[in-house]
Short mmCIF file of C-alpha atoms and ligand atoms in Angstrom, two decimals:
data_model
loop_
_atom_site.label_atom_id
_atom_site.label_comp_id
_atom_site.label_asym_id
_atom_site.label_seq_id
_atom_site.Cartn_x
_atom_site.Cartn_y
_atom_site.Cartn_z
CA UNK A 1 -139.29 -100.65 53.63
CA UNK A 2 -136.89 -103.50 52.89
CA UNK A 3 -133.14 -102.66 53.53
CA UNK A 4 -130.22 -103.94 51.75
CA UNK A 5 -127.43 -105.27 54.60
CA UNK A 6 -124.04 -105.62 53.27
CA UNK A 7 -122.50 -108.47 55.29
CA UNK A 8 -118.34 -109.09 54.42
CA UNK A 9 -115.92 -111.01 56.89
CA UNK A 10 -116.20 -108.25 58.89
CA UNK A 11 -118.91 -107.56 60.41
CA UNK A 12 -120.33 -111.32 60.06
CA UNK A 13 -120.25 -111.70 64.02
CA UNK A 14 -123.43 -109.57 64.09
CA UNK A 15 -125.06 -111.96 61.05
CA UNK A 16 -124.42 -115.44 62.04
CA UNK A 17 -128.07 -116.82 62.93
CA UNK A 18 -129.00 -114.58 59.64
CA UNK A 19 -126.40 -116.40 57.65
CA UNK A 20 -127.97 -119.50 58.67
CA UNK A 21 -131.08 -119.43 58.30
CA UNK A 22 -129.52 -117.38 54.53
CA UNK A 23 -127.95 -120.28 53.57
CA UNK A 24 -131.00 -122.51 54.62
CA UNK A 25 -133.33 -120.46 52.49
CA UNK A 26 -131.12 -121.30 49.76
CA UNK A 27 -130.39 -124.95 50.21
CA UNK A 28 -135.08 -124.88 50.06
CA UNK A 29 -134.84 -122.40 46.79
CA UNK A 30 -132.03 -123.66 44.66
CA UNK A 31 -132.44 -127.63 45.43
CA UNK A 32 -135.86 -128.00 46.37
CA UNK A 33 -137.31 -125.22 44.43
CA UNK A 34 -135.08 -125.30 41.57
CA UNK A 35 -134.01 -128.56 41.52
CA UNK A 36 -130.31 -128.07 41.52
CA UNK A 37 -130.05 -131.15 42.73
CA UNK A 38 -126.17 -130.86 42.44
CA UNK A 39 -125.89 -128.28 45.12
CA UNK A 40 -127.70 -130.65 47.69
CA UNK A 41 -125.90 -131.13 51.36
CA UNK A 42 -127.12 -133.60 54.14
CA UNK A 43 -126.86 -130.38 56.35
CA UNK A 44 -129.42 -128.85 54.65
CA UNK A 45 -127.22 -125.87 53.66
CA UNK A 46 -126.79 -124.84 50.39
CA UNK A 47 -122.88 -123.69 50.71
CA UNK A 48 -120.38 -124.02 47.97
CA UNK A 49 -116.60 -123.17 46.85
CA UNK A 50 -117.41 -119.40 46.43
CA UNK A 51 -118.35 -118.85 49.77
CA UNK A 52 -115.54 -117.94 51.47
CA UNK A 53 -114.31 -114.76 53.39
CA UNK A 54 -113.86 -112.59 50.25
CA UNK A 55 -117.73 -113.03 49.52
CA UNK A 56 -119.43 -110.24 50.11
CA UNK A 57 -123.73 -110.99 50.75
CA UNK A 58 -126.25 -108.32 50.21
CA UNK A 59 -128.91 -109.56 52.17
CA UNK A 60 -132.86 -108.30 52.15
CA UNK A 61 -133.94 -107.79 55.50
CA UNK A 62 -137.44 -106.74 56.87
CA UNK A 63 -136.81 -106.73 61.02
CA UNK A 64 -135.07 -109.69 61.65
CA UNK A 65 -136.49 -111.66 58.65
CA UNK A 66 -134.58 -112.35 55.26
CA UNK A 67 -136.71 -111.82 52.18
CA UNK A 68 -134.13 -111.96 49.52
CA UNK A 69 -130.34 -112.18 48.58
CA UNK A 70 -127.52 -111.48 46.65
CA UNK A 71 -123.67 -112.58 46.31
CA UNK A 72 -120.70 -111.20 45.27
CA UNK A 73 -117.74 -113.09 44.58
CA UNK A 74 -114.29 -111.18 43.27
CA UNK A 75 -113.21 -112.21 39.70
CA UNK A 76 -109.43 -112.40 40.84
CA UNK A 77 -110.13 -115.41 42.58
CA UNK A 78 -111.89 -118.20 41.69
CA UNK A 79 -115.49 -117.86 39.87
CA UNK A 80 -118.22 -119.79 38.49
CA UNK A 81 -117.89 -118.20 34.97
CA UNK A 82 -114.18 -119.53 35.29
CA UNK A 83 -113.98 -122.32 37.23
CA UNK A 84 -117.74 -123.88 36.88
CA UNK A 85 -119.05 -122.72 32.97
CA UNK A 86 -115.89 -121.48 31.43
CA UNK A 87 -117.85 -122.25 27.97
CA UNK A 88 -120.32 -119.44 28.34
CA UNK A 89 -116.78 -116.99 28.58
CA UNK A 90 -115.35 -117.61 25.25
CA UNK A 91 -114.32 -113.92 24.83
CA UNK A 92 -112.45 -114.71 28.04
CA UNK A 93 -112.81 -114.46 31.66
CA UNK A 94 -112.79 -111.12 33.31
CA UNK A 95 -110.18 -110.24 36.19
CA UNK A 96 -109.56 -107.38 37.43
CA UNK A 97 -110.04 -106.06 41.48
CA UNK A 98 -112.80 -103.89 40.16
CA UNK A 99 -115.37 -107.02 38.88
CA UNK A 100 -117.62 -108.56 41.36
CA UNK A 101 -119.52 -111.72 39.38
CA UNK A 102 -123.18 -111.49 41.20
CA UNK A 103 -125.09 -114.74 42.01
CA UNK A 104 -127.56 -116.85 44.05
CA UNK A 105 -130.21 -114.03 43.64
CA UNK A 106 -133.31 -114.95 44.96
CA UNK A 107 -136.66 -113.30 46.90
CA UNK A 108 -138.08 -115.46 49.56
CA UNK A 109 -141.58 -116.98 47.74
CA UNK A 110 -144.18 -115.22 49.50
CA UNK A 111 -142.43 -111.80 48.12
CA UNK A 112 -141.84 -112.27 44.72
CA UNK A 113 -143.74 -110.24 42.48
CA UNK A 114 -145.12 -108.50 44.84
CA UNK A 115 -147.27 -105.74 43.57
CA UNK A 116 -148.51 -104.60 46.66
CA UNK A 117 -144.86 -103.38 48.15
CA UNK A 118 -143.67 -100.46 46.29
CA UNK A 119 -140.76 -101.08 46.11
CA UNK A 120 -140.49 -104.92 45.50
CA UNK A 121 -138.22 -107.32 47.12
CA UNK A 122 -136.63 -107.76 44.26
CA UNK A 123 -136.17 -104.07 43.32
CA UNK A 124 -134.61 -103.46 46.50
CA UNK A 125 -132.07 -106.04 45.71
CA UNK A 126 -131.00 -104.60 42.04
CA UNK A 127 -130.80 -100.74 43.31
CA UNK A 128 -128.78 -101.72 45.98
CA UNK A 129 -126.66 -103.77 43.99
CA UNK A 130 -125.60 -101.10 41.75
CA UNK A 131 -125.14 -98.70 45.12
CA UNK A 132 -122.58 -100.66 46.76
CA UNK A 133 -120.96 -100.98 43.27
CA UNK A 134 -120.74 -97.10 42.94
CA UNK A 135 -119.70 -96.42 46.59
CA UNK A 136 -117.44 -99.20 46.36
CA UNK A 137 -115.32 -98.16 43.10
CA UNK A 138 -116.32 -101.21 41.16
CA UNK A 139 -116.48 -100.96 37.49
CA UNK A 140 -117.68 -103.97 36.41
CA UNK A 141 -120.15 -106.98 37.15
CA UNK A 142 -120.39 -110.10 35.59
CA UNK A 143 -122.77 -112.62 35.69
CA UNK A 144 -123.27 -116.58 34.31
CA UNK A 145 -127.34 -116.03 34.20
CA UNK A 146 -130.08 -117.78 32.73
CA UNK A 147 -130.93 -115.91 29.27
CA UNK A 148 -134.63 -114.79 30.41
CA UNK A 149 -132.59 -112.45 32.42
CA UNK A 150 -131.31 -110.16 29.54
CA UNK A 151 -134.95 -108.34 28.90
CA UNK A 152 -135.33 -107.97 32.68
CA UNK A 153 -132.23 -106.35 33.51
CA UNK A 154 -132.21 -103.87 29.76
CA UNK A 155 -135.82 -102.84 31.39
CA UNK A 156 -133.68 -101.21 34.21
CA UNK A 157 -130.95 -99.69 32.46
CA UNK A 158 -127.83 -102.91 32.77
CA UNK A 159 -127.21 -103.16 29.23
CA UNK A 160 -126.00 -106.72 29.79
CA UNK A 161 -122.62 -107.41 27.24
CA UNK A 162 -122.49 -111.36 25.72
CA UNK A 163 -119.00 -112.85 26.36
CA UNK A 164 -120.07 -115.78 24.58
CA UNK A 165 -122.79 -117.29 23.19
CA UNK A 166 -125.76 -118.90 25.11
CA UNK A 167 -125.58 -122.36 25.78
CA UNK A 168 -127.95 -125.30 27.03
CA UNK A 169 -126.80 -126.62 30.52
CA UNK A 170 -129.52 -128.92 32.10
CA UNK A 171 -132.11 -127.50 29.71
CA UNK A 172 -131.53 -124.02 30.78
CA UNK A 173 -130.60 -121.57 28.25
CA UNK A 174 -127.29 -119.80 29.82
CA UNK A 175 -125.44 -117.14 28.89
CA UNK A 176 -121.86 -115.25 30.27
CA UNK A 177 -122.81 -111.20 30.38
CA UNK A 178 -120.43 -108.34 32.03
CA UNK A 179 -122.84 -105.35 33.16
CA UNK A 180 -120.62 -101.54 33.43
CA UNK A 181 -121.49 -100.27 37.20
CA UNK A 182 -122.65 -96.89 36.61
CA UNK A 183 -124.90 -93.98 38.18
CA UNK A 184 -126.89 -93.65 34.98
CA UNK A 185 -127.94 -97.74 35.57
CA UNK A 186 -128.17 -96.95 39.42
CA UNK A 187 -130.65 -93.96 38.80
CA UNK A 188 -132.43 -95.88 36.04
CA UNK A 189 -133.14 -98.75 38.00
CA UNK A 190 -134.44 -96.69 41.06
CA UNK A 191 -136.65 -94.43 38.55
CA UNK A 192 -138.06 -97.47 36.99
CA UNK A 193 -138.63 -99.44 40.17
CA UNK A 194 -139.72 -96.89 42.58
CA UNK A 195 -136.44 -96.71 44.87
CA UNK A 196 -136.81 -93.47 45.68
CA UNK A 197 -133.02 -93.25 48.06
CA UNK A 198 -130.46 -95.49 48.92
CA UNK A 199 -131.09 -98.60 50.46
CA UNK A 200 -128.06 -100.46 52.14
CA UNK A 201 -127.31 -100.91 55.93
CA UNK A 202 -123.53 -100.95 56.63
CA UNK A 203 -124.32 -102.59 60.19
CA UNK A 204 -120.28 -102.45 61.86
CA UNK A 205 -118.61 -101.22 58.54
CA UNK A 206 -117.24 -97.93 57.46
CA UNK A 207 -118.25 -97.73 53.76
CA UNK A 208 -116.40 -98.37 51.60
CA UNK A 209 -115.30 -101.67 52.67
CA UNK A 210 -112.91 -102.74 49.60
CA UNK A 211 -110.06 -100.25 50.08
CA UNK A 212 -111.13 -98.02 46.95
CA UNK A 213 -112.21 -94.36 48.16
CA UNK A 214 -115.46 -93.16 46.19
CA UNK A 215 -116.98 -90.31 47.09
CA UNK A 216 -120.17 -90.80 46.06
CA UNK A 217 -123.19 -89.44 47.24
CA UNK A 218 -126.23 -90.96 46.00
CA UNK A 219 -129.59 -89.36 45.85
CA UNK A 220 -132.12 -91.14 43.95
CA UNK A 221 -134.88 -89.37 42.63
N1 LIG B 301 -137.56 -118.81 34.35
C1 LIG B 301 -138.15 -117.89 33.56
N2 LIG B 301 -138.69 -116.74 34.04
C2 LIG B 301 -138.62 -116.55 35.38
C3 LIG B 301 -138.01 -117.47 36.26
C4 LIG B 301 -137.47 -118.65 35.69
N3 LIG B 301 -136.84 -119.59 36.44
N4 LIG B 301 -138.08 -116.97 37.53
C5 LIG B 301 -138.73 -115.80 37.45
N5 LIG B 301 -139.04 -115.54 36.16
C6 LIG B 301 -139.80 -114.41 35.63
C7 LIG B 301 -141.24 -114.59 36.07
O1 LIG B 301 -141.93 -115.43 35.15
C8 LIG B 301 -141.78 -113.19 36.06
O2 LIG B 301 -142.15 -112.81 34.76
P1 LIG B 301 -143.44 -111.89 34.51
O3 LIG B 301 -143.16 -110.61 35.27
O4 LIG B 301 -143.46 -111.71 33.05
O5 LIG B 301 -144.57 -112.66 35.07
C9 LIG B 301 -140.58 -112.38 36.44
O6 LIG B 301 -139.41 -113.19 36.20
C10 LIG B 301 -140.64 -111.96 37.89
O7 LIG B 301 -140.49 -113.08 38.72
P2 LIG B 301 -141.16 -113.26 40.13
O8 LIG B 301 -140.66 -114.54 40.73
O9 LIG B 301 -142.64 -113.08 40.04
O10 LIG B 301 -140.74 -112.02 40.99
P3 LIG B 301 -139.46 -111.24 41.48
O11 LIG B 301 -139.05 -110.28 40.42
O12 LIG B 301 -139.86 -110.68 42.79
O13 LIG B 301 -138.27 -112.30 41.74
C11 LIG B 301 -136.52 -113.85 41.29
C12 LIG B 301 -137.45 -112.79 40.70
C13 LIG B 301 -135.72 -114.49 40.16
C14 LIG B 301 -135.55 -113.19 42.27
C15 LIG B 301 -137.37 -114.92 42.02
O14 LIG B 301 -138.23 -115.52 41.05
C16 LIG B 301 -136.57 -116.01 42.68
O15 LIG B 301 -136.08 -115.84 43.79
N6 LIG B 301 -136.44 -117.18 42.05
C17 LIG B 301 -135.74 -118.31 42.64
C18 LIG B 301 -134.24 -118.11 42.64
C19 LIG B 301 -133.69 -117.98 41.23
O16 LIG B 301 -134.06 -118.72 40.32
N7 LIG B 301 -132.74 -117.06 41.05
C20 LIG B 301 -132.11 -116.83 39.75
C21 LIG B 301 -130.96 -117.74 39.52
S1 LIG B 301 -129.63 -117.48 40.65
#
């Protein structure tokens, strides 16, 4: 099954040809694929102002291979809700140690949608999400997200919350949410996506990594 790797500043050492090639993959999904063409680098690496040593990457991993991603940047430093699309915040910008804003989620192509896995790629991703929120002690997510997200994530249980309205940028409908970490989401998402126990990797860590004791102990099923 696909495993969820938490990589922080930490433990990187044992990631660097994985963060490579990670930041490759996204410099061929978000530019080439997407056509973010704004995000382009001559280097070929798709590497921007929220990458920096407070970043923490969940990364998909099957062996040695990375099938999928996701990013979490803290909202008491800079953000792209706050520094990049402040309009889509207009109830105002969450800060607080306990909010992570998520981005850059993606699933290699040849896994997306991928029936045949149980579970997906992508279901991997979103259960293991909410697990490292829960044994971390976060409370909150937010997220500046294309609107064809909201059905996808109420189908698992995120309850998404509007902190503005959604708003055009480069013909893409967006929209600023906050999503409440909680266990109820966690085991939602793993009943309705066939997670059936927890799936990260803390490869050199001792869990929890962010200073905030949880005791949690998560069973899914
Ligand atoms: N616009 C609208 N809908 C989209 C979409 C887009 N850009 N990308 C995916 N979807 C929809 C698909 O149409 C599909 O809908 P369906 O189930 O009704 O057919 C559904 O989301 C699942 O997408 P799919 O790509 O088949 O599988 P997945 O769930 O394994 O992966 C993503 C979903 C978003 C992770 C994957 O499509 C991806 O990596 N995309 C590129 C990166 C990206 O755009 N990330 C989001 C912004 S950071």
């Amino acid at each position: 099954m696909t495993e969820l790797h938490v990589v922080s500043h930490v433990n990187r050492h044992l990631y660097e040809g994985v963060l490579d090639e990670y930041f490759r993959l996204r410099h061929q999904i978000y530019v080439e694929e997407r056509r973010w063409t704004e995000l382009a680098r001559p280097d070929g690496r798709e590497i921007d102002q929220f990458d920096t040593p407070d970043t923490i990457y969940l990364m998909a991993m099957e062996g040695s291979r990375i099938v999928g991603s996701h990013r979490l940047v803290p909202t008491t430093g800079p953000t792209l809700m706050s520094d990049v699309f402040p309009q889509l915040a207009l109830r105002g910008f969450v800060r607080s140690p306990f909010a992570y804003e998520l981005s850059r989620v993606f699933v290699v192509r040849d896994r997306r949608g991928d029936q045949a896995a149980q579970p997906r790629v992508e279901s991997v991703i979103m259960a293991g999400t909410m697990e490292f929120a829960l044994i971390e002690g976060l409370s909150q997510f937010t997220i500046v997200m294309e609107t064809w997200w909201v059905p996808r994530f109420q189908e698992i249980g995120w309850n998404p919350r509007p902190l503005g309205v959604a708003v055009d940028i480069n013909g893409m409908s967006c929209i600023g949410v906050t999503i409440n970490v909680s266990e109820k989401a966690w085991r939602e998402t793993c009943r309705k996506r066939n997670v059936d126990r927890p799936v990260l990797v803390w490869n050199g860590l001792d869990a929890p990594i962010l200073g905030r004791p949880q005791p949690a102990v998560l069973r899914a099923g």
